[in-house]
Amino acid sequence: MSLTHYLVLAAILFTIGAVGVLVRRNAIVVFMCVELMLNSVNLTLVTFARATGTIDGQIMAFFVMVVAAAEVVVGLAIIMSIYRTRRSASVDDANLLKY
Amino acid sequence: MDTVPADGLLSASWLLIALPLAGAAVLLLGGRRTDRWGHLLGTATVAAAFVVALACTLQLDERQVAVDLFTFIDSGSLDVRAGLLFDPLSAVFALLITGVGALIHVYSIGYMAHDPRRRRFFAYLNLFVAAMLLLVLGDNYVALYVGWEGVGLASYLLIAFWHERPAAATAAKKAFIMNRVGDVGLALAIFVMFAQLGTVTYEGVFGSVGLLAGGTVTAIGLLLLLGACGKSGQFPLQAWLPDAMEGPTPVSALIHAATMVTAGVYLIARSAPIYDLTETARTVVLCVGAVTLMIGAIAGCAYDDIKKVLAYSTVSQIGYMFLAVGLGPVGYAAAIAHLLTHGFFKAGLFLGAGSVMHAMDDQVDMRRFGGLAKKLPVTFVTFGLGYLALIGFPFLSGYWTKDAIIEAALDRGGVSGWVLGGVAVLGAGLTAFYMTRLMLMTFFGKARWAPSAPGRPTPHPHESPSVMTAPMVLLSIGSVAAGFLLVQAFPLVEWLAPVFGEPEEAEHVVAPALVGIAVTAVMALGVLAAWLFVGRREVPVVAPERVSVVTRAARKALYADAINESLFMRPGQWLTRALVWVDNRGVDGAVNGMAAALGGSSARLGRAQTGFVRTYALGMLGGAVLVAGALLAVTAG
Amino acid sequence: MNSFPFLLLMIVVPAVGAAVVAALPRGRDLLAKQISLGVSLVVLLLAVLATAAFDTDGDRFQLTSSVSWIEDFGVSFALGVDGIALVMLLLVGVLVPVVIGASWDDEPVGTRSMTVFFAWILLLEAMMVGVFAATDVFLFYVFFEAMLVPMYFLIGSFGGPRRQYAAVKFFLYSLVGGLIMLAAVIGLYVVSANQGEGSFAFEVLNAIDIDPDVQKLLFLGFFVAFAIKAPLVPLHTWLPDAGAEAPVGGAVLLVGVLDKVGTFGFLRYCLPLFPDASRDFAPYVLALAVAGVLYAALLAMGQSDMKRLVSYTSVAHFGFIALGIFAFTTEAGTGAVLYMVNHGIATGLLFLVVGMLIARGGSRRIADYGGVAAQAPVLAGVFLVAGLASLALPGTNSFVSEFLVLIGSYPTRPVFTILATVGIILAALYVLLMYQRTMHGPARGLMDGQGLAADAGEPAGPAGGTGATAATATATATATATATATATRTRRVPDLSRREIAVVAPLVALILVLGVYPQPLIDLIEPAVAATVGDVGGDPGGVVPDVDTSGAETEAGN
Amino acid sequence: MIEAPDLSLAALTPLISLFGAACIGVLIEAFAPRESRHPAQVAVALVGTVGGLVSTLVLAGTRDGNDVTAGGALAVDGAGLFLQATIAGLGALSILLFAERALDPARSSFVAAAAVPAGSPRDRELLTADRVQTEVYPLATFAIGGMMLFVAANDLLIMFVALEVLSLPLYLISGLARRRRLLSQEAAVKYFLLGAFASAFFLYGLALVYGATGSVRLSTIQESVATAGGDTLMVLGLALLIVGLMFKASVAPFHTWTPDVYQGAPTPVTAFMAACTKVAAFGAILRLLYVGFGTDEWTWRPLVYGIAIVSMVVGAVLGLTQTDLKRMLAYSSIAHAGFLLTGVLGFDAAGESPGLSATLFYLLVYGLTTLGAFAVLTMVRDGDGEATHLSQWAGLAQRSPVVAAVMTLFLLALAGIPLTSGFTGKFAVFRAAIDDGAWPLAVVALLASAVAAFFYLRVVVLMYFSEPVAGGPTVGVPGLPTTIVLAVTAAATLVLGVVPGSVLDLAGQAANLVG
């Protein structure tokens, strides 16, 4: 398996994540799709790190993980608060603001 | 003959204009304070101007005198000076204007005695006299133009003097507008002169007009003619003049008979050096004169309104003058002579008509007159003398001057000479017809007096006060004698020689005596016809409806108004309405439409902002794909 | 004397005056009016003194002063006047006191304070002086745009029933033009920067050579802005709305002075800076100008609203001015500048008189009036003088300018001139039609109380007129009564009051004096115009006649 | 062998000041008694931001030449310092808006307890309670710190981290409105989800660029671009990076979140976002495009050209039909993003062109003006918080002439009328664009500003030319903080319009980017 395969896999994962954001209604699932996108990037970074023979990419992957974790904290807090009010986590229900 | 700078009394000739102007200014600015003596001041200034004019004329031994006052407009190569030219031609006019003007002022004192706005009437009359004097005294075309439009304004103000009457207001507007059409011609002529010759002074233009191409000279001539037609009520701009009779009668006498309407003749005569160079333009002048002469005469036969008949008579008589100036050097002096005598007798006739109206509770319908000769003896006599002078009764004014014109027309020779001469003779016959008809209907026959309006008493005619009759008497004396004086005793031709050149001894096609006899015979025929048609019968108080096509056409003044209406007024109104629509819906609509389109697209695009996160994400993804695609395309390309 | 900062003072004095007036507490209206009048008279005095200090044979720009303003943009606060700007300043100086006098008894709409009105007027005066006195293109632009704000508030706060629409339309139209001009202003700077030091100074820009294609673009940028402001057909539709809805004082300044910035801009910027483009575009501009003369005149005839009618007449007059400017002769150019002044006076007077009439009748519709001349002869007389000046009757000031424009244009552009002369006839028509319908005839419509019933549906508030005085109050009161009850009673139209006479008298006097003796103004204007005509390749000395007349009659035979 | 990276503490002072203040704020939140928290938090946040501003200015005054520090991860250059100072200053003003307690009867714009479900009995109880939320201050301080880091990042990874540091607190405080909590929470969710989505794009772009060049250091990327030219990987990476940054800058077509979030978020937060986030995002865009891809201009130039037009048109046209003032200002911000891009385009890497200084200046004036406009919005209230519907503003000038006048000043500045700062800014960026030959873009921009002027004017028309409606909103008497904000922003708007020379000079001197 060449490095390209990993890259392609990462791209596919990224795409799946992006499409997931578009098609899923539950805010949690949408957010998980975003996480999937971030993780596909991690895969890409690690692959490139391997390709260039440096560890920069791997370090960056760690950075991304930390950031992703922080994002989860913030995101879940927000989603929770709105869920408690509305009793629904569907993103389609939140459309008071439009036009 | 060279023009010399003025000295002595002549250098004060600006007083001629300044005096009546000052009178007008005092009366207009003074307001009601001047009500009590305003009419006297107005009359005095014009009388004083007459004295100045007379003195200046007597002093005029150098024969052409220039008075330079101040710079009017000096820009680039255009240099218009406020300058006066006092020469025999302008002297004659100045005398006519101030002389007849002063008489009519006097008459107006009586005529307008009961009008609460008499002071303003005198102010306007003074304004008119000042403007008219500027017109004839200016030494360049721009000064002439200023006076030209100035008399237009005064005419407007005076026709609309009784502005509560819609007809008067409309007639005034019509007069002004039709004059403006002519004025455009005059203005364009000035533009052409400036563009071609770089000057607008008489001296400069006449000095170098010979350098111009023939076509250009013709163009200038025709444009000047357009201006002249407007002011003089000549075909095709004649329709305003009869309507102008809505003004007080002294106005009709002074402005629409004696002075302003003759300005066209003055313009063409003044521009003689130009017309001398262009046969074409002169021919057009001739045609205009001949056509107008006939239109006026025919229409004059059909109207029942005493002032309108006189107005059409004026149109017709000025047609004679145009015919004369169109003939070239032989005709100029004849035209001016006829102009002067016409000034006397037509002014007298109008004043007489005014006196009749005064007596008849301001009615003008001749069918309601009749038998006034006894009631208004002075009016009858003076009017009668004017009448005889007008129809060319032998040895009265009209006879001399009209004959001269007819002779000159015949002397032209060839077919055109015979045609023009024939028209002129025919016109003389028609003049005799309609004037006799007027006399018969007004002064003879049974009294057909009727109340001017329901509820008003039937008028009891009485002679006018002497302040009115005195000017009539003086004018009738002029009507009788002026022709002889100007043609035989002190030939105007010689007086005007410095302007038009020495008269050549014309070769007569028809012997003058023969012409005289023929014209007198035709005149007699006209009188006879009038007596046959009008004098012998009972005049119906209501004009008969079943009349011939010719009469009907004549009653409508040969459909001049109808033609104007259908050619200009209606399409104009239609165009205006259409353009208002275009401007509101089209031009402004485009702007508002653009705004609406922006607003609409804003609303439509705004729908894309659905409020759904997933739609937004899709938009972002699409944007990202586009961005990536664009960048890749740029890199690849 | 030349170092005295006339121009700066003429900007600063009214600006400070505006601030003072705006800061006055409510209820001090009289003091506000007195201060405003005083300040505007000081400006007039300064303008007159500046004229006295101006040497007609001297440099093109005089009374100059220049302070670096925004160095990064190469902008200076540079002031200076040529004859053209100077006469415009005189016009500003004359009209503002008149407008203040005319608005003296105005009642504001709603609960607004009239002190604000006078503050805006003074601020507008400062801006107008600035726009004419600026010799730096950037500075000019700043004043050009900033001028919109006071006018916008004048229309929007104190105007007629449709004032919001009119104010926004006015602002946006001008802004669009201004922004396009901004692009050209910047472009001009960039061009100058490419040829050395970047600058906005007029004299520097006048000296540089610009590539013809670039010139065309820049010319169009400036032209569109000025054509909107002036306004030329088909960019004119904002003016009738703005002119009709603005309070009379505002309308006078709008049409009398503000819009002149457009034609002033043609002359000051378009021609000298882009001579090649000006020559290339001249036929098109002339076509627009002449189209405007005829089109707007016809439209004026079709109006039923007096203020709209007067606005349309102005569009026609602007056509004449544009014709004079783009004929590229000294005579026509001088005439055009003189026209700018005269039009300000004549149309200003016309607006004022119409406003006084509206104040008496409470309606802007022509059909609501009739026979006023019989009851208010002085009003009718002034109306007539204004109308005659508007139709350029000889003896009034407008004649001189219109004549100069036409006679100067004819030698270079005969066809356009001939078409434009038709406008002379149309001018007589629309003026006299309005005059006849309102002043002549028997008293009718509102004037005898009959028109009120028909009119009651419309908002009966003061139509932005001068002094919504007792007449309007009566009108509103009687509007509620039935038509039959009021039909028999003829209400007299009061003639002009002493204040109103004092307001119109200076303008009437100027109309007559400048109609008879315009030469002093021409002497001021001509050198600047000649220089401009020289810039654009014309003969500054004036029209050269087609025929060489120096040889006189001796060659007549050839 | 590991070498310790060079680290200039002096250059880091501004960041330390902010992050330090934020950490102290967290500690205060944890340990200080509730009554004393608010003043303490405000004080700390203000000290932090003002300290950041002052230290940036001192740094700018004392530094000699441009520098990179922290192992080349941070750039200390003129543009960076200018932007940092701008962000710190605007941030301090925003903190003042947050701290306003006089306007809302409930003493704060922020919810008392975010965890309580909206609309519950407890929530209603708390609505009128005197309790205030103080977490917003450390959160905002973190965000400001993140922004200052963002504009100084010389490294894509740092840029990403800074992006998250500035974004995450913003997501949170968007949802903390005291009134209309549902809207506020919705705004937070939308902002968060879309923001995270955009971050993923940015991150993927980072990865691709890293793959193409082997580095995320901007200078290294530039060298690599100069030698290797743009291969597909790198171009894709650039595209994705641009997407991420344009999202933050709310440039169309990545603007869709802007109106919703601006409308829903508490008004002081909206003001903060509109002013500071825009500055930060454009700082990053400038750095990415010119430092990272400056030699590759021809690739992205047409793209930015097109995006600028789209953004101006979308912002101007969509703004026309808005009836909510906050939403309207959101579209205005989108249009202004387009105007700013014209300035970005008017800059060439050689540094001759005035584009950079123009953009810097524009960012400053736009930030001040928009902050002021939102500050005015906080003052006009009805029973249910701010009265942001247009119709409620009818006749405001007659109720409160001063407020109307100040608002008019801001609106005229946003519309770009001369003698206001907005005009100077517009002039500067358009001059840069035209100087660079992009005059068609400038013409489009000018027409768009004319369209945009319509909706600014509509507010003026309503305030001045309409009669007040019965039962309209009241204009609150602001406390000291809002008064200070209004005074500063209004004075700046006027001064930068009339005598902008010195600040333009400053921007001119600051106009350099270290590679």
PDB file of C-alpha atoms in Angstrom, chain D residues 294-461:
ATOM      1  CA  GLY D 294       2.910  36.230  -2.462  1.00  0.00           C
ATOM      2  CA  THR D 295       4.918  34.891  -5.372  1.00  0.00           C
ATOM      3  CA  ASP D 296       1.918  32.995  -6.569  1.00  0.00           C
ATOM      4  CA  GLU D 297      -0.259  36.036  -6.929  1.00  0.00           C
ATOM      5  CA  TRP D 298      -1.443  35.260 -10.392  1.00  0.00           C
ATOM      6  CA  THR D 299      -3.117  32.096  -9.122  1.00  0.00           C
ATOM      7  CA  TRP D 300      -5.317  33.546  -6.449  1.00  0.00           C
ATOM      8  CA  ARG D 301      -5.695  37.056  -7.774  1.00  0.00           C
ATOM      9  CA  PRO D 302      -8.578  36.387 -10.182  1.00  0.00           C
ATOM     10  CA  LEU D 303     -10.254  34.339  -7.506  1.00  0.00           C
ATOM     11  CA  VAL D 304     -10.085  37.090  -4.904  1.00  0.00           C
ATOM     12  CA  TYR D 305     -11.205  39.527  -7.588  1.00  0.00           C
ATOM     13  CA  GLY D 306     -14.326  37.485  -8.188  1.00  0.00           C
ATOM     14  CA  ILE D 307     -14.990  36.835  -4.528  1.00  0.00           C
ATOM     15  CA  ALA D 308     -14.710  40.540  -3.789  1.00  0.00           C
ATOM     16  CA  ILE D 309     -17.359  41.334  -6.379  1.00  0.00           C
ATOM     17  CA  VAL D 310     -19.661  38.577  -5.162  1.00  0.00           C
ATOM     18  CA  SER D 311     -19.301  39.698  -1.595  1.00  0.00           C
ATOM     19  CA  MET D 312     -19.971  43.366  -2.330  1.00  0.00           C
ATOM     20  CA  VAL D 313     -22.973  42.585  -4.466  1.00  0.00           C
ATOM     21  CA  VAL D 314     -24.439  40.030  -2.094  1.00  0.00           C
ATOM     22  CA  GLY D 315     -23.950  42.252   0.908  1.00  0.00           C
ATOM     23  CA  ALA D 316     -25.322  45.357  -0.742  1.00  0.00           C
ATOM     24  CA  VAL D 317     -28.262  43.753  -2.486  1.00  0.00           C
ATOM     25  CA  LEU D 318     -29.400  41.491   0.319  1.00  0.00           C
ATOM     26  CA  GLY D 319     -29.101  44.315   2.794  1.00  0.00           C
ATOM     27  CA  LEU D 320     -31.750  46.241   0.888  1.00  0.00           C
ATOM     28  CA  THR D 321     -34.698  44.252   2.146  1.00  0.00           C
ATOM     29  CA  GLN D 322     -33.636  43.681   5.722  1.00  0.00           C
ATOM     30  CA  THR D 323     -35.971  44.925   8.391  1.00  0.00           C
ATOM     31  CA  ASP D 324     -33.822  44.106  11.376  1.00  0.00           C
ATOM     32  CA  LEU D 325     -31.024  46.513  12.106  1.00  0.00           C
ATOM     33  CA  LYS D 326     -28.623  43.894  13.353  1.00  0.00           C
ATOM     34  CA  ARG D 327     -29.219  41.759  10.288  1.00  0.00           C
ATOM     35  CA  MET D 328     -28.827  44.806   8.111  1.00  0.00           C
ATOM     36  CA  LEU D 329     -25.491  45.597   9.687  1.00  0.00           C
ATOM     37  CA  ALA D 330     -24.536  41.971   9.124  1.00  0.00           C
ATOM     38  CA  TYR D 331     -25.085  42.344   5.409  1.00  0.00           C
ATOM     39  CA  SER D 332     -23.257  45.621   5.584  1.00  0.00           C
ATOM     40  CA  SER D 333     -20.354  43.729   7.100  1.00  0.00           C
ATOM     41  CA  ILE D 334     -20.448  41.286   4.190  1.00  0.00           C
ATOM     42  CA  ALA D 335     -20.342  44.153   1.722  1.00  0.00           C
ATOM     43  CA  HIS D 336     -17.505  45.763   3.617  1.00  0.00           C
ATOM     44  CA  ALA D 337     -15.608  42.500   3.465  1.00  0.00           C
ATOM     45  CA  GLY D 338     -15.814  42.861  -0.287  1.00  0.00           C
ATOM     46  CA  PHE D 339     -14.529  46.438  -0.138  1.00  0.00           C
ATOM     47  CA  LEU D 340     -11.678  45.265   2.029  1.00  0.00           C
ATOM     48  CA  LEU D 341     -10.776  42.625  -0.520  1.00  0.00           C
ATOM     49  CA  THR D 342     -10.350  45.350  -3.135  1.00  0.00           C
ATOM     50  CA  GLY D 343      -7.742  46.809  -0.825  1.00  0.00           C
ATOM     51  CA  VAL D 344      -6.139  43.400  -0.418  1.00  0.00           C
ATOM     52  CA  LEU D 345      -5.887  43.180  -4.173  1.00  0.00           C
ATOM     53  CA  GLY D 346      -4.313  46.604  -4.409  1.00  0.00           C
ATOM     54  CA  PHE D 347      -1.161  45.334  -2.801  1.00  0.00           C
ATOM     55  CA  ASP D 348       1.792  43.770  -4.444  1.00  0.00           C
ATOM     56  CA  ALA D 349       4.441  41.774  -2.706  1.00  0.00           C
ATOM     57  CA  ALA D 350       7.045  44.328  -3.667  1.00  0.00           C
ATOM     58  CA  GLY D 351       5.378  46.650  -1.196  1.00  0.00           C
ATOM     59  CA  GLU D 352       5.234  49.605  -3.526  1.00  0.00           C
ATOM     60  CA  SER D 353       1.505  49.769  -3.685  1.00  0.00           C
ATOM     61  CA  PRO D 354      -0.571  51.378  -0.947  1.00  0.00           C
ATOM     62  CA  GLY D 355      -2.917  48.411  -0.647  1.00  0.00           C
ATOM     63  CA  LEU D 356      -1.627  47.113   2.649  1.00  0.00           C
ATOM     64  CA  SER D 357      -1.716  50.410   4.471  1.00  0.00           C
ATOM     65  CA  ALA D 358      -5.131  51.112   2.964  1.00  0.00           C
ATOM     66  CA  THR D 359      -6.473  47.805   4.173  1.00  0.00           C
ATOM     67  CA  LEU D 360      -5.019  48.355   7.627  1.00  0.00           C
ATOM     68  CA  PHE D 361      -6.594  51.779   7.813  1.00  0.00           C
ATOM     69  CA  TYR D 362      -9.909  50.523   6.528  1.00  0.00           C
ATOM     70  CA  LEU D 363      -9.968  47.764   9.104  1.00  0.00           C
ATOM     71  CA  LEU D 364      -9.389  50.268  11.864  1.00  0.00           C
ATOM     72  CA  VAL D 365     -12.095  52.675  10.761  1.00  0.00           C
ATOM     73  CA  TYR D 366     -14.569  49.966   9.918  1.00  0.00           C
ATOM     74  CA  GLY D 367     -14.041  48.357  13.309  1.00  0.00           C
ATOM     75  CA  LEU D 368     -14.565  51.616  15.146  1.00  0.00           C
ATOM     76  CA  THR D 369     -17.608  52.613  13.148  1.00  0.00           C
ATOM     77  CA  THR D 370     -19.371  49.308  13.297  1.00  0.00           C
ATOM     78  CA  LEU D 371     -18.644  48.989  16.998  1.00  0.00           C
ATOM     79  CA  GLY D 372     -20.173  52.404  17.521  1.00  0.00           C
ATOM     80  CA  ALA D 373     -23.220  51.524  15.456  1.00  0.00           C
ATOM     81  CA  PHE D 374     -23.875  48.405  17.487  1.00  0.00           C
ATOM     82  CA  ALA D 375     -23.297  50.369  20.661  1.00  0.00           C
ATOM     83  CA  VAL D 376     -26.104  52.698  19.616  1.00  0.00           C
ATOM     84  CA  LEU D 377     -28.290  49.666  18.999  1.00  0.00           C
ATOM     85  CA  THR D 378     -27.861  48.570  22.597  1.00  0.00           C
ATOM     86  CA  MET D 379     -29.365  51.825  23.782  1.00  0.00           C
ATOM     87  CA  VAL D 380     -32.654  51.729  21.901  1.00  0.00           C
ATOM     88  CA  ARG D 381     -34.857  49.307  23.779  1.00  0.00           C
ATOM     89  CA  ASP D 382     -38.389  48.222  24.264  1.00  0.00           C
ATOM     90  CA  GLY D 383     -39.849  45.915  26.883  1.00  0.00           C
ATOM     91  CA  ASP D 384     -38.193  42.862  25.374  1.00  0.00           C
ATOM     92  CA  GLY D 385     -34.617  44.050  25.057  1.00  0.00           C
ATOM     93  CA  GLU D 386     -33.197  45.930  22.143  1.00  0.00           C
ATOM     94  CA  ALA D 387     -35.607  47.327  19.607  1.00  0.00           C
ATOM     95  CA  THR D 388     -33.852  46.281  16.453  1.00  0.00           C
ATOM     96  CA  HIS D 389     -36.752  46.251  14.060  1.00  0.00           C
ATOM     97  CA  LEU D 390     -36.494  49.112  11.617  1.00  0.00           C
ATOM     98  CA  SER D 391     -40.051  50.280  12.063  1.00  0.00           C
ATOM     99  CA  GLN D 392     -39.395  50.837  15.737  1.00  0.00           C
ATOM    100  CA  TRP D 393     -36.840  53.486  14.883  1.00  0.00           C
ATOM    101  CA  ALA D 394     -39.313  55.778  13.208  1.00  0.00           C
ATOM    102  CA  GLY D 395     -39.032  59.328  14.460  1.00  0.00           C
ATOM    103  CA  LEU D 396     -36.213  58.496  16.811  1.00  0.00           C
ATOM    104  CA  ALA D 397     -34.582  61.840  16.115  1.00  0.00           C
ATOM    105  CA  GLN D 398     -37.439  63.608  17.778  1.00  0.00           C
ATOM    106  CA  ARG D 399     -37.229  61.509  20.917  1.00  0.00           C
ATOM    107  CA  SER D 400     -33.518  61.521  21.190  1.00  0.00           C
ATOM    108  CA  PRO D 401     -31.694  63.820  18.798  1.00  0.00           C
ATOM    109  CA  VAL D 402     -28.238  63.059  20.090  1.00  0.00           C
ATOM    110  CA  VAL D 403     -28.536  59.318  19.684  1.00  0.00           C
ATOM    111  CA  ALA D 404     -30.000  59.783  16.242  1.00  0.00           C
ATOM    112  CA  ALA D 405     -27.215  62.155  15.292  1.00  0.00           C
ATOM    113  CA  VAL D 406     -24.523  59.748  16.468  1.00  0.00           C
ATOM    114  CA  MET D 407     -26.172  56.863  14.655  1.00  0.00           C
ATOM    115  CA  THR D 408     -26.428  59.002  11.533  1.00  0.00           C
ATOM    116  CA  LEU D 409     -22.745  59.743  11.763  1.00  0.00           C
ATOM    117  CA  PHE D 410     -21.940  56.045  11.875  1.00  0.00           C
ATOM    118  CA  LEU D 411     -24.301  55.247   9.058  1.00  0.00           C
ATOM    119  CA  LEU D 412     -22.862  58.002   6.880  1.00  0.00           C
ATOM    120  CA  ALA D 413     -19.412  56.654   7.626  1.00  0.00           C
ATOM    121  CA  LEU D 414     -20.487  53.156   6.673  1.00  0.00           C
ATOM    122  CA  ALA D 415     -21.948  54.598   3.486  1.00  0.00           C
ATOM    123  CA  GLY D 416     -18.652  56.346   2.813  1.00  0.00           C
ATOM    124  CA  ILE D 417     -19.756  59.961   2.789  1.00  0.00           C
ATOM    125  CA  PRO D 418     -16.844  62.432   2.821  1.00  0.00           C
ATOM    126  CA  LEU D 419     -15.715  63.999   6.069  1.00  0.00           C
ATOM    127  CA  THR D 420     -16.308  60.699   7.830  1.00  0.00           C
ATOM    128  CA  SER D 421     -13.718  58.010   8.406  1.00  0.00           C
ATOM    129  CA  GLY D 422     -15.577  55.633   6.141  1.00  0.00           C
ATOM    130  CA  PHE D 423     -14.856  57.828   3.170  1.00  0.00           C
ATOM    131  CA  THR D 424     -11.174  58.069   3.932  1.00  0.00           C
ATOM    132  CA  GLY D 425     -11.010  54.301   4.234  1.00  0.00           C
ATOM    133  CA  LYS D 426     -12.909  53.685   1.029  1.00  0.00           C
ATOM    134  CA  PHE D 427     -10.817  56.209  -0.783  1.00  0.00           C
ATOM    135  CA  ALA D 428      -7.665  54.509   0.410  1.00  0.00           C
ATOM    136  CA  VAL D 429      -8.637  51.007  -0.676  1.00  0.00           C
ATOM    137  CA  PHE D 430     -10.098  52.100  -3.983  1.00  0.00           C
ATOM    138  CA  ARG D 431      -7.050  54.150  -4.730  1.00  0.00           C
ATOM    139  CA  ALA D 432      -4.960  51.081  -4.092  1.00  0.00           C
ATOM    140  CA  ALA D 433      -7.125  48.995  -6.370  1.00  0.00           C
ATOM    141  CA  ILE D 434      -7.105  51.542  -9.185  1.00  0.00           C
ATOM    142  CA  ASP D 435      -3.412  52.072  -8.757  1.00  0.00           C
ATOM    143  CA  ASP D 436      -3.034  48.390  -9.362  1.00  0.00           C
ATOM    144  CA  GLY D 437      -5.119  48.593 -12.512  1.00  0.00           C
ATOM    145  CA  ALA D 438      -8.181  47.004 -10.964  1.00  0.00           C
ATOM    146  CA  TRP D 439     -10.416  49.934 -11.842  1.00  0.00           C
ATOM    147  CA  PRO D 440     -13.362  47.822 -12.996  1.00  0.00           C
ATOM    148  CA  LEU D 441     -13.389  46.284  -9.546  1.00  0.00           C
ATOM    149  CA  ALA D 442     -13.313  49.740  -8.029  1.00  0.00           C
ATOM    150  CA  VAL D 443     -16.244  50.824 -10.169  1.00  0.00           C
ATOM    151  CA  VAL D 444     -18.252  47.789  -9.115  1.00  0.00           C
ATOM    152  CA  ALA D 445     -17.311  48.529  -5.537  1.00  0.00           C
ATOM    153  CA  LEU D 446     -18.489  52.106  -5.896  1.00  0.00           C
ATOM    154  CA  LEU D 447     -21.786  51.073  -7.375  1.00  0.00           C
ATOM    155  CA  ALA D 448     -22.215  48.526  -4.636  1.00  0.00           C
ATOM    156  CA  SER D 449     -21.569  51.196  -2.055  1.00  0.00           C
ATOM    157  CA  ALA D 450     -24.260  53.308  -3.686  1.00  0.00           C
ATOM    158  CA  VAL D 451     -26.697  50.418  -3.336  1.00  0.00           C
ATOM    159  CA  ALA D 452     -25.586  49.871   0.216  1.00  0.00           C
ATOM    160  CA  ALA D 453     -26.036  53.551   0.909  1.00  0.00           C
ATOM    161  CA  PHE D 454     -29.723  53.042   0.290  1.00  0.00           C
ATOM    162  CA  PHE D 455     -30.227  50.874   3.322  1.00  0.00           C
ATOM    163  CA  TYR D 456     -28.095  53.039   5.542  1.00  0.00           C
ATOM    164  CA  LEU D 457     -30.122  56.002   4.394  1.00  0.00           C
ATOM    165  CA  ARG D 458     -33.334  54.188   5.085  1.00  0.00           C
ATOM    166  CA  VAL D 459     -32.466  54.222   8.744  1.00  0.00           C
ATOM    167  CA  VAL D 460     -31.731  57.932   8.590  1.00  0.00           C
ATOM    168  CA  VAL D 461     -34.996  58.519   6.780  1.00  0.00           C
TER     169      VAL D 461
END
